[in-house]
Coordinates of C-alpha atoms in Angstrom, one line a residue:
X10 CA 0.0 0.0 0.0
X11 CA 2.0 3.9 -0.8
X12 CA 2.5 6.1 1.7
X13 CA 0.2 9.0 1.6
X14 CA 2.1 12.2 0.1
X15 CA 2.9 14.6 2.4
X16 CA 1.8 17.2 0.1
X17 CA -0.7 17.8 -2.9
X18 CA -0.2 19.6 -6.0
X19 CA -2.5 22.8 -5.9
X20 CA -5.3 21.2 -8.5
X21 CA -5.7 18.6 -5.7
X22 CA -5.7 20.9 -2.7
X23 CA -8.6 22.8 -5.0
X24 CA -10.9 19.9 -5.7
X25 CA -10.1 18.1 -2.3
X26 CA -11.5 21.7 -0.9
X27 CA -14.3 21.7 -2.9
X28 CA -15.7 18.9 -1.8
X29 CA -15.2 19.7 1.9
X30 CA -17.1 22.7 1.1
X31 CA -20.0 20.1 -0.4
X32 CA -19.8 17.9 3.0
X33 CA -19.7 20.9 5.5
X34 CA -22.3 22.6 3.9
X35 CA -24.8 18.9 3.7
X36 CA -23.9 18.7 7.7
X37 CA -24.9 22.3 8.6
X38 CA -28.2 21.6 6.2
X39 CA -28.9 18.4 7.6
X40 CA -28.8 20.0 11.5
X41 CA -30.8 22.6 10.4
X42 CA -33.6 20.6 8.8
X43 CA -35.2 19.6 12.0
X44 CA -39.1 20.3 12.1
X45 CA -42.5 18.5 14.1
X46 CA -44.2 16.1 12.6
X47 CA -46.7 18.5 12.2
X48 CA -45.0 20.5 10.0
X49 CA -46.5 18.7 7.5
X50 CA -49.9 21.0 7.6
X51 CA -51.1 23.2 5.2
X52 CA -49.8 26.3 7.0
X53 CA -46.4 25.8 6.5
X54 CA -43.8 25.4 3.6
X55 CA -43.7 22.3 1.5
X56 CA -40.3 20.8 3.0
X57 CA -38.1 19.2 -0.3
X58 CA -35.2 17.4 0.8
X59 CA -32.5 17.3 -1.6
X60 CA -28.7 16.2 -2.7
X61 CA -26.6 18.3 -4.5
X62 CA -26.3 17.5 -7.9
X63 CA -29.8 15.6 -8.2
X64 CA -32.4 17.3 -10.2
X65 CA -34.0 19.3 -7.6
X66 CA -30.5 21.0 -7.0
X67 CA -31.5 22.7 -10.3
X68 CA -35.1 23.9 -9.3
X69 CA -32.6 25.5 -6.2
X70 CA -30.6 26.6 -8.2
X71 CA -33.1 28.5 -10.4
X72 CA -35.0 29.7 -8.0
X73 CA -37.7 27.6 -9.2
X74 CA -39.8 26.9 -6.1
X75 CA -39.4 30.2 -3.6
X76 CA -42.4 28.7 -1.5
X77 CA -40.6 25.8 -0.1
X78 CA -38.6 24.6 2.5
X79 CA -34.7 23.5 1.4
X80 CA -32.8 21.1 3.5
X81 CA -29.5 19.8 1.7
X82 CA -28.0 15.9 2.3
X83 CA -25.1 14.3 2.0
X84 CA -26.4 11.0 0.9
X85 CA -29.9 8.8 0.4
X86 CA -30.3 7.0 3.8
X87 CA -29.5 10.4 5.5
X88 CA -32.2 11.9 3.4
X89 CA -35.1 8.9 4.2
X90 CA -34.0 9.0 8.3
X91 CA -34.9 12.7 7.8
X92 CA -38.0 11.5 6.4
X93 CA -38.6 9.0 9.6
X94 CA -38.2 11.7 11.5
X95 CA -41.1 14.1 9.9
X96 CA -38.5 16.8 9.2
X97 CA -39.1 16.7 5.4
X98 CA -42.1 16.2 3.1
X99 CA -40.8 14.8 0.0
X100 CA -37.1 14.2 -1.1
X101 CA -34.4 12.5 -4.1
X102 CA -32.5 9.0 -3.9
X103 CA -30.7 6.9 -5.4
X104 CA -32.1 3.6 -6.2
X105 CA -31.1 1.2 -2.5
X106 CA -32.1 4.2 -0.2
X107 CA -35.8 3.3 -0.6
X108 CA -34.9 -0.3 -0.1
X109 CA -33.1 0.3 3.2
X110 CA -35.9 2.7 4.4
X111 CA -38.5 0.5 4.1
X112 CA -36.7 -2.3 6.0
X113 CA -36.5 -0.2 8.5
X114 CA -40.0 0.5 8.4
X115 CA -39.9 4.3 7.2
X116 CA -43.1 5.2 5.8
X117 CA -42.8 7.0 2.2
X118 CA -44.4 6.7 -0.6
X119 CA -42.8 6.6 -4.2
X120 CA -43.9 8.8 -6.8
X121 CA -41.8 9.7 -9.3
X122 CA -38.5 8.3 -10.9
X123 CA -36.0 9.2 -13.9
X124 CA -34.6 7.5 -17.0
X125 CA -32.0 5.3 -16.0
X126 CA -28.5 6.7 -15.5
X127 CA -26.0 4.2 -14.9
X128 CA -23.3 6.3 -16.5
X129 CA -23.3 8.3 -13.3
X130 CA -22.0 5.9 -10.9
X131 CA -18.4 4.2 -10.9
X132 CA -15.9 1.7 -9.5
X133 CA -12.2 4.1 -9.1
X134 CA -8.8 2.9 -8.8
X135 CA -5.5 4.1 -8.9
X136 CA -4.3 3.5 -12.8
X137 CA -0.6 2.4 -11.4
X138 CA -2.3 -0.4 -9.1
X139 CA -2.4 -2.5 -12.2
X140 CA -6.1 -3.3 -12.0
X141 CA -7.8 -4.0 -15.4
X142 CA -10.8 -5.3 -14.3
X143 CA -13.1 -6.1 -11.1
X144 CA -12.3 -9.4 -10.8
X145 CA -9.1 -8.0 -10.1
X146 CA -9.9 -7.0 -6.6
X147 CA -10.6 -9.9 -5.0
X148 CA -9.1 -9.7 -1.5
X149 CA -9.0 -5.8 -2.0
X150 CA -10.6 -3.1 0.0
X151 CA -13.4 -1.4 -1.8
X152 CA -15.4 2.0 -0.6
X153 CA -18.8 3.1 -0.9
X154 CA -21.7 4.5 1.2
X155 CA -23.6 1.8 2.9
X156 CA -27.3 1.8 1.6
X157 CA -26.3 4.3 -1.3
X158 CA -27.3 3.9 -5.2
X159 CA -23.4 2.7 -5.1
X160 CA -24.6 -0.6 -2.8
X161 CA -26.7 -2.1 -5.3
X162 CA -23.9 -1.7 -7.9
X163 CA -21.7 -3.2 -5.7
X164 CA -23.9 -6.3 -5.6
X165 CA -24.6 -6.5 -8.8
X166 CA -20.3 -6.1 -9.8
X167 CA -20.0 -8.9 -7.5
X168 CA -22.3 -11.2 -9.0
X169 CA -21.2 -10.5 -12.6
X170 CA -17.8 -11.5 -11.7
X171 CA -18.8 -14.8 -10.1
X172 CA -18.1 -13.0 -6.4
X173 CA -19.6 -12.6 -3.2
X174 CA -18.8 -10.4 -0.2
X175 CA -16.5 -12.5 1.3
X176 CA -13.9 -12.1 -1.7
X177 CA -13.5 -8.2 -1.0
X178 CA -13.3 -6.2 2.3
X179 CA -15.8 -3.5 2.2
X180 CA -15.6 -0.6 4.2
X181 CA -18.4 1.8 4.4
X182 CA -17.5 5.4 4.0
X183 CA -19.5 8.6 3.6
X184 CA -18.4 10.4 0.7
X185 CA -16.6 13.2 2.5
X186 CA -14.6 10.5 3.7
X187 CA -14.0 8.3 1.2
X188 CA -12.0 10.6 -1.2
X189 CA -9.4 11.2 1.0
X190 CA -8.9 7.8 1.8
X191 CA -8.8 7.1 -2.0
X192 CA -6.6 9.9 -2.7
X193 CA -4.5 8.4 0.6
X194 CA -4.0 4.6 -0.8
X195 CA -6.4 3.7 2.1
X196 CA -8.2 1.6 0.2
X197 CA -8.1 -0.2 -3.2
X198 CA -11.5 1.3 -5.0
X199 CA -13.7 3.8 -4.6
X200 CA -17.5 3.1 -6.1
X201 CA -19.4 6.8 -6.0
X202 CA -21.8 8.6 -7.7
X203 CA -21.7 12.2 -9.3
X204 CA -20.7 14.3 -8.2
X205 CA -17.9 13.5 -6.1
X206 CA -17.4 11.0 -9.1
X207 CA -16.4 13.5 -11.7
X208 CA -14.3 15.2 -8.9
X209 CA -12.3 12.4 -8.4
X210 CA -11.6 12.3 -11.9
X211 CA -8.1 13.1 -11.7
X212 CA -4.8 12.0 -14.1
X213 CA -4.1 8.9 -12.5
X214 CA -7.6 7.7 -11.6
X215 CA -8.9 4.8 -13.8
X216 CA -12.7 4.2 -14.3
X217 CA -12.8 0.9 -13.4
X218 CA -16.5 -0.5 -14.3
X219 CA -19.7 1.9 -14.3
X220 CA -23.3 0.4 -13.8
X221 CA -23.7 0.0 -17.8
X222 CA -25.4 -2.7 -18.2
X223 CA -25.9 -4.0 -15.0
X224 CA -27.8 -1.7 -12.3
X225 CA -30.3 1.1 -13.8
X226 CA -29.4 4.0 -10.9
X227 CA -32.8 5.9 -11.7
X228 CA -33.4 8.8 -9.2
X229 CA -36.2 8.2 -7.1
X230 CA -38.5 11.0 -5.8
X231 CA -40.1 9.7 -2.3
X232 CA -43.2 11.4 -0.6
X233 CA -44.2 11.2 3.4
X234 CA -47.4 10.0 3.5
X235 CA -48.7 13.0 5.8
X236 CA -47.9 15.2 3.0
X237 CA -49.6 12.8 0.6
X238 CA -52.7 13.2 2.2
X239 CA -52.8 16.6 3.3
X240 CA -50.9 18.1 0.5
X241 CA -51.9 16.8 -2.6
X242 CA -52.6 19.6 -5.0
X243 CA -49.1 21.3 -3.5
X244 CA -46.7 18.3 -3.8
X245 CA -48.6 17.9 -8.1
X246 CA -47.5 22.2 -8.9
X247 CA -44.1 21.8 -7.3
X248 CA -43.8 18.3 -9.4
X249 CA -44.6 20.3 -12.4
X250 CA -42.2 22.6 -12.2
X251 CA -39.3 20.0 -11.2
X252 CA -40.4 18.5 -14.7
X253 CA -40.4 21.8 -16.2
X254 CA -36.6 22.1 -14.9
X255 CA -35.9 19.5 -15.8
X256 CA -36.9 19.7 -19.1
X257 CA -35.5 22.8 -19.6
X258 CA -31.6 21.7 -18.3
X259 CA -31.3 19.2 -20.6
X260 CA -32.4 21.6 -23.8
X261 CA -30.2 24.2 -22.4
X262 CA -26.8 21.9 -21.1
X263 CA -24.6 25.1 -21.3
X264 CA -26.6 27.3 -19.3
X265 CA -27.9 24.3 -16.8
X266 CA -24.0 24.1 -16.1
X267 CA -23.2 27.6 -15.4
X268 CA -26.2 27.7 -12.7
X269 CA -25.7 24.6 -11.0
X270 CA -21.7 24.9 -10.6
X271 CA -22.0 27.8 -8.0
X272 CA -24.7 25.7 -6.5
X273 CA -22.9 23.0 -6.2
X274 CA -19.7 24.6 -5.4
X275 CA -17.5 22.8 -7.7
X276 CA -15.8 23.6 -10.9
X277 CA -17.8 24.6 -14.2
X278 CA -15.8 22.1 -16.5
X279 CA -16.3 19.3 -13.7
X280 CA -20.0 19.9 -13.4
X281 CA -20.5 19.7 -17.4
X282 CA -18.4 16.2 -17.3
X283 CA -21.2 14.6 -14.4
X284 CA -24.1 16.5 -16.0
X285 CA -23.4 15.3 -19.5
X286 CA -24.0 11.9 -18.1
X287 CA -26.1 12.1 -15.1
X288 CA -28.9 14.5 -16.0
X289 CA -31.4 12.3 -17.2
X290 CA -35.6 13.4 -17.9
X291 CA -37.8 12.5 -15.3
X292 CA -40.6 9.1 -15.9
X293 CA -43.5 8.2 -14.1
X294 CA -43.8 5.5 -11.8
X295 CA -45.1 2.0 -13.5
X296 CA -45.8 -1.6 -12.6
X297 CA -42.1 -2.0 -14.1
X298 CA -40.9 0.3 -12.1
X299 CA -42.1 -1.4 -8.9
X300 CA -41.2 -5.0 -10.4
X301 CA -37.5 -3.0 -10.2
X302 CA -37.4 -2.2 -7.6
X303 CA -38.6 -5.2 -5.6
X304 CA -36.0 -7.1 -7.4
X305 CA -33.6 -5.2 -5.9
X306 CA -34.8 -5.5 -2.5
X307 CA -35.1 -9.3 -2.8
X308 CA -31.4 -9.4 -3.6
X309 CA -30.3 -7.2 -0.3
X310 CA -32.7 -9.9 1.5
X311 CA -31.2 -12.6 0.2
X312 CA -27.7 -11.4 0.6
X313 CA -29.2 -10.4 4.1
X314 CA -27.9 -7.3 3.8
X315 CA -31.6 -6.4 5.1
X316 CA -34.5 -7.9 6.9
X317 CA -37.0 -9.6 5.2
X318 CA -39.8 -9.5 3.8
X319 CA -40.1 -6.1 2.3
X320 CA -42.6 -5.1 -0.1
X321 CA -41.3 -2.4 -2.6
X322 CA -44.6 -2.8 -4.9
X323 CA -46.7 -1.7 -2.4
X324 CA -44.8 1.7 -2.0
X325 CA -45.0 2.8 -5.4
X326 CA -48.1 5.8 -5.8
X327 CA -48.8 6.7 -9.6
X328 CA -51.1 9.7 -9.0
X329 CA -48.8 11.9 -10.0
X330 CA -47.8 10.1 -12.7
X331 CA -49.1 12.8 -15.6
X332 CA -46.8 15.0 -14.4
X333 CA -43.5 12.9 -15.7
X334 CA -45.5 11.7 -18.7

């Protein structure tokens, strides 16, 4: 394993910077996001929950929604304990958050989803370790963020390669922390998501495997079923303009760039690379979708990476389905 270098050139410090700033400001948002379960009444602000990067980062960004509550995350199962807790009405995940949530009996509903993006998530590894493929790290240590959109890939890597837990040491880090102990030699491979993905893209870093072909990573949209019932007609106008957003970032890829970078408080040229890949339309939420999804959770079952049963089907709610359509 190398020594970590005592020091970094300064396009390293910058970007290693940058994404402190991402993971100090998701910790001060997350402590501020604290609410009563009864904040879900019509009197006060529709509470989004959000990642930085994922769709609704652009609606922020745009100013889209100024009647709403914004509470920022570092991650998926941060974002559905937030929902366990009543602090948020509806938020974005990757595709295993929901899984994890509802074995740990967090209620939510699912109402909306993306085209697949499986571009937007990847295996990293140092180019001089030699690797040339994920077989190759058998017996190595690879990073990710437990219950992430990353976890499923994981799984999925494993099985494609004729693997199974036990031939890698996994260590779960948060994003925040697992770049530095990539950038460190710490560990072997790094699987993440954008955009922390296309900031670790640095001369030196080989993509290793992405999900192509083997995990969908759709963005899910997840609803608290308060807000459901009380907050119908709200929750379908600020759906309509996340689609109209949306829409509008992927006819306009230039200008989408420019507004999210200072959002997201990383580079211009680095958010054009994840956004040329990651920014996907949004789709409603159909029988297939739920057949997805509990495929995925029967895996994590029978890996008993979860409890079981779980029924995924159950959670998916098409009224808003127009919307994406």
């Amino acid at each position: 394993m190398p020594t970590p270098p005592t020091s970094r050139p300064p396009q390293r410090r910058l970007l290693t910077a940058a994404l402190t700033t991402v993971a100090v400001l998701a910790t001060v948002a997350v402590s501020a996001c604290g609410g009563s379960a009864d904040a879900g009444g019509t009197d006060a602000k529709l509470r989004i929950g959000y990642q930085r990067f994922g769709g609704l980062s652009l609606v922020k960004a745009r100013g889209a929604a100024p009647d709403v509550e914004w509470s920022l995350f570092e991650s998926g199962p941060a974002l559905t304990e937030a929902l366990k807790a009543g602090s948020i009405d509806i938020g974005q995940v990757g595709e295993a958050p929901p899984v994890f949530a509802a074995a740990g009996r967090i209620p939510f509903s699912v109402i909306g989803t993306s085209a697949p993006i499986p571009q937007g998530e990847a295996v990293l590894v140092k180019a001089d370790r030699g690797y040339r493929s994920f077989a190759d790290l058998k017996g190595r240590t690879v990073a990710l963020n437990k219950g992430s959109n990353v976890h499923w890939l994981l799984v999925r890597l494993l099985a494609a390669n004729h693997m199974t837990l036990k031939d890698i040491q996994v260590k779960y880090l948060k994003p925040a922390e697992g770049r530095p102990a990539f950038d460190g030699g710490q560990i072997d491979a790094w699987v993440i998501w954008d955009p922390y993905f296309a900031l670790a893209e640095q001369p030196g870093v080989q993509v290793l495997a992405d999900a192509t072909g083997l995990a969908s990573n759709r963005e899910y949209v997840l609803a608290a079923p308060r807000a459901l019932d009380k907050r119908t007609n709200e929750i379908r106008a600020f759906l309509q303009r996340y689609r109209e957003v949306t829409d509008w970032g992927i006819a306009h890829p230039g200008e989408r760039a420019s507004t999210l970078a200072p959002e997201l408080k990383i580079p211009q040229d680095v958010t054009s690379r994840a956004l040329a890949r990651s920014a996907k339309p949004l789709a409603p939420v159909t029988p297939a979708i739920g057949d997805e999804l509990q495929a995925i959770t029967d895996s994590f079952i029978a890996l008993e990476l979860i409890p079981g049963p779980v029924d995924l089907r159950s959670r998916v709610d098409g009224r808003f389905n127009e919307v994406f359509q």
